[in-house]
Amino acid sequence: MAALSPSPAAEPTTLRQAAGDRFLVGAAVRPDQLARPESAKLIAEQFNCLTAENVFKPQSIQPRKGEFNFADADKIADFAAKHNMALIGHTLCWHNQTGRWMFEDAQGKPLPREEGLANLKAHIFAVAGHFKGKVKGWDVVNEAIDDGGPYLRDTPARKSIGDDYIIQAFKFAHEADPNAELYYNDYNIERDYKNAKTVRLLNELKAAGVRIDGVGVQAHWGIAWPDNAELERGLKALAATGLKLHFTELDVDVLPRKGESANITDVQKSAGSTAENPYVKGLPDEMQKKLADRYAELFRLIMKHGSQVERITFWGVDDGSSWLNGFPIRGRTNYPLLFDRQFKPKPAAAAVMKVLREEGK
Ligand code: G3I
């Protein structure tokens, strides 16, 4: 066979190649996606970092006191190890997807501080201990900043233990796995309404002397929001703490919606009208282009922070698996990721690849 013209070997063809050693490029996954050959292949080819979408959460791992279930979580850890991917632990302490027993008594009253602390410590020691040496870093505490109030969200952990539950969680995580990186993770912390509260928390954690390596900006964004100037301002303030920046749950909602938060309790009724669910038959070309442009713009904006950016993780792999098909309105057809329902790259994937190549030169 005649020699083909030399392929441009220097040109990367996957996200993980294109990101190179600048930052990790990750995806949130579920065990069923790793078991399906089509999605498993795509995940292994494109990403070099995994987060479990649900199965590392307290409700999955310790649904009842002292009853541990690591089987699903181990599937994700094993896949990551087999494919030479970093593994992020999400999450050790959260007000959602956590058994009520951890911080409340049978009547729903907060447990006495010592009992809540003991439950938190036992959970963190068991889980971070189990994954010692396998997890690069932990989202130690998730979503502790209040959306509306002046500072901390009034979670079951806070009601039982007190404001220092966050500091305690970071201490326990460090004791349980001294080599793991530790992160604080939250949504909308780059937005004006939450940014100063978050910077305050990060500085308090640093002042308390606990190990904290990075801040997780969830990055559940939309096609027309947040405003880029606000985004840049917020990221700059987070970067000024000196912590590494992790973009931990990136997706771009293309559907109409009222609120802009990722608070899962805000989920509404099922979609009724075409106005609520406009692209059931496919995303029009014009919207594909808008999504591609938005992704390119967001990557350029993120990459302005250079080596302070340690990771960009997508919250899902393909559009069909995204939580945004069910949030904030159930039963919609959304298109927030780089790969379509047939696992094919969308124009947005090409746009991101182009930015990664250009910014790498
Ligand atoms: O496991 C049950 C299953 O037994 C039951 O049949 C089914 C019926 O609805 O529900 C299943 O639980 C669902 C769970 O995901 C596992 O699939 C819950 O209803 C559903 O609410 C839950 O949603 C997850 C959500 O966190 C929960 O808060 C999403 O998949 C997951 O993408 C989402 O991820 C969060 C991050 O952890 C933190 N940041 C925001 C992000 C999006 O909400």
PDB file of C-alpha atoms and ligand atoms in Angstrom, residues 30 52-54 57 90-91 94 96-97 142-143 185 187 218 220 249 262-264 315 322-323 327, ligand 1:
ATOM      1  CA  ARG A  30     -21.824   6.205  36.963  1.00  0.00           C
ATOM      2  CA  ALA A  52     -18.228   9.435  40.739  1.00  0.00           C
ATOM      3  CA  GLU A  53     -21.494  11.205  39.967  1.00  0.00           C
ATOM      4  CA  ASN A  54     -23.232   9.588  42.961  1.00  0.00           C
ATOM      5  CA  LYS A  57     -21.611  10.060  48.419  1.00  0.00           C
ATOM      6  CA  HIS A  90     -16.892  13.344  45.826  1.00  0.00           C
ATOM      7  CA  THR A  91     -17.877  13.907  48.621  1.00  0.00           C
ATOM      8  CA  TRP A  94     -22.846  17.138  52.227  1.00  0.00           C
ATOM      9  CA  ASN A  96     -27.805  15.999  50.380  1.00  0.00           C
ATOM     10  CA  GLN A  97     -27.578  12.267  49.695  1.00  0.00           C
ATOM     11  CA  ASN A 142     -19.724  20.227  49.502  1.00  0.00           C
ATOM     12  CA  GLU A 143     -22.048  23.248  49.231  1.00  0.00           C
ATOM     13  CA  ASN A 185     -16.509  22.420  46.463  1.00  0.00           C
ATOM     14  CA  TYR A 187     -21.832  25.996  43.001  1.00  0.00           C
ATOM     15  CA  GLN A 218     -18.760  23.471  40.113  1.00  0.00           C
ATOM     16  CA  HIS A 220     -22.965  24.540  36.239  1.00  0.00           C
ATOM     17  CA  GLU A 249     -18.862  19.873  37.450  1.00  0.00           C
ATOM     18  CA  ALA A 262     -27.613  23.872  41.128  1.00  0.00           C
ATOM     19  CA  ASN A 263     -29.585  23.328  44.319  1.00  0.00           C
ATOM     20  CA  ILE A 264     -31.174  19.947  43.702  1.00  0.00           C
ATOM     21  CA  TRP A 315     -20.553  16.666  34.974  1.00  0.00           C
ATOM     22  CA  SER A 322     -26.749  14.450  32.090  1.00  0.00           C
ATOM     23  CA  TRP A 323     -28.573  15.330  35.309  1.00  0.00           C
ATOM     24  CA  PHE A 327     -33.205  19.603  36.527  1.00  0.00           C
TER      25      PHE A 327
HETATM   26  O1  G3I B   1     -30.831   5.700  43.535  1.00  0.00           O
HETATM   27  C1  G3I B   1     -32.208   6.069  43.382  1.00  0.00           C
HETATM   28  C2  G3I B   1     -32.987   4.938  42.761  1.00  0.00           C
HETATM   29  O2  G3I B   1     -32.980   3.860  43.653  1.00  0.00           O
HETATM   30  C3  G3I B   1     -34.417   5.424  42.482  1.00  0.00           C
HETATM   31  O3  G3I B   1     -35.115   4.438  41.814  1.00  0.00           O
HETATM   32  C4  G3I B   1     -34.403   6.691  41.611  1.00  0.00           C
HETATM   33  C5  G3I B   1     -35.786   7.264  41.390  1.00  0.00           C
HETATM   34  O4  G3I B   1     -35.766   8.664  41.246  1.00  0.00           O
HETATM   35  O5  G3I B   1     -33.634   7.667  42.274  1.00  0.00           O
HETATM   36  C6  G3I B   1     -32.282   7.276  42.478  1.00  0.00           C
HETATM   37  O6  G3I B   1     -31.639   8.308  43.120  1.00  0.00           O
HETATM   38  C7  G3I B   1     -31.284   9.412  42.316  1.00  0.00           C
HETATM   39  C8  G3I B   1     -29.771   9.590  42.404  1.00  0.00           C
HETATM   40  O7  G3I B   1     -29.405  10.735  41.690  1.00  0.00           O
HETATM   41  C9  G3I B   1     -28.997   8.389  41.840  1.00  0.00           C
HETATM   42  O8  G3I B   1     -29.276   8.225  40.489  1.00  0.00           O
HETATM   43  C10 G3I B   1     -31.982  10.642  42.840  1.00  0.00           C
HETATM   44  O9  G3I B   1     -33.391  10.546  42.652  1.00  0.00           O
HETATM   45  C11 G3I B   1     -31.484  11.882  42.147  1.00  0.00           C
HETATM   46  O10 G3I B   1     -31.996  13.042  42.780  1.00  0.00           O
HETATM   47  C12 G3I B   1     -29.961  11.908  42.245  1.00  0.00           C
HETATM   48  O11 G3I B   1     -29.519  13.051  41.591  1.00  0.00           O
HETATM   49  C13 G3I B   1     -28.156  13.372  41.725  1.00  0.00           C
HETATM   50  C14 G3I B   1     -28.013  14.658  42.534  1.00  0.00           C
HETATM   51  O12 G3I B   1     -26.660  15.046  42.581  1.00  0.00           O
HETATM   52  C15 G3I B   1     -28.538  14.482  43.946  1.00  0.00           C
HETATM   53  O13 G3I B   1     -28.390  15.616  44.698  1.00  0.00           O
HETATM   54  C16 G3I B   1     -27.590  13.575  40.334  1.00  0.00           C
HETATM   55  O14 G3I B   1     -27.577  12.308  39.651  1.00  0.00           O
HETATM   56  C17 G3I B   1     -26.170  14.125  40.409  1.00  0.00           C
HETATM   57  O15 G3I B   1     -25.763  14.512  39.125  1.00  0.00           O
HETATM   58  C18 G3I B   1     -26.166  15.360  41.307  1.00  0.00           C
HETATM   59  O16 G3I B   1     -24.852  15.834  41.408  1.00  0.00           O
HETATM   60  C19 G3I B   1     -24.696  17.058  42.133  1.00  0.00           C
HETATM   61  C20 G3I B   1     -23.334  17.043  42.762  1.00  0.00           C
HETATM   62  O17 G3I B   1     -23.187  15.872  43.562  1.00  0.00           O
HETATM   63  C21 G3I B   1     -23.093  18.293  43.600  1.00  0.00           C
HETATM   64  N1  G3I B   1     -23.305  19.482  42.826  1.00  0.00           N
HETATM   65  C22 G3I B   1     -24.581  19.558  42.102  1.00  0.00           C
HETATM   66  C23 G3I B   1     -24.768  18.318  41.243  1.00  0.00           C
HETATM   67  C24 G3I B   1     -26.038  18.413  40.451  1.00  0.00           C
HETATM   68  O18 G3I B   1     -27.133  18.422  41.317  1.00  0.00           O
END
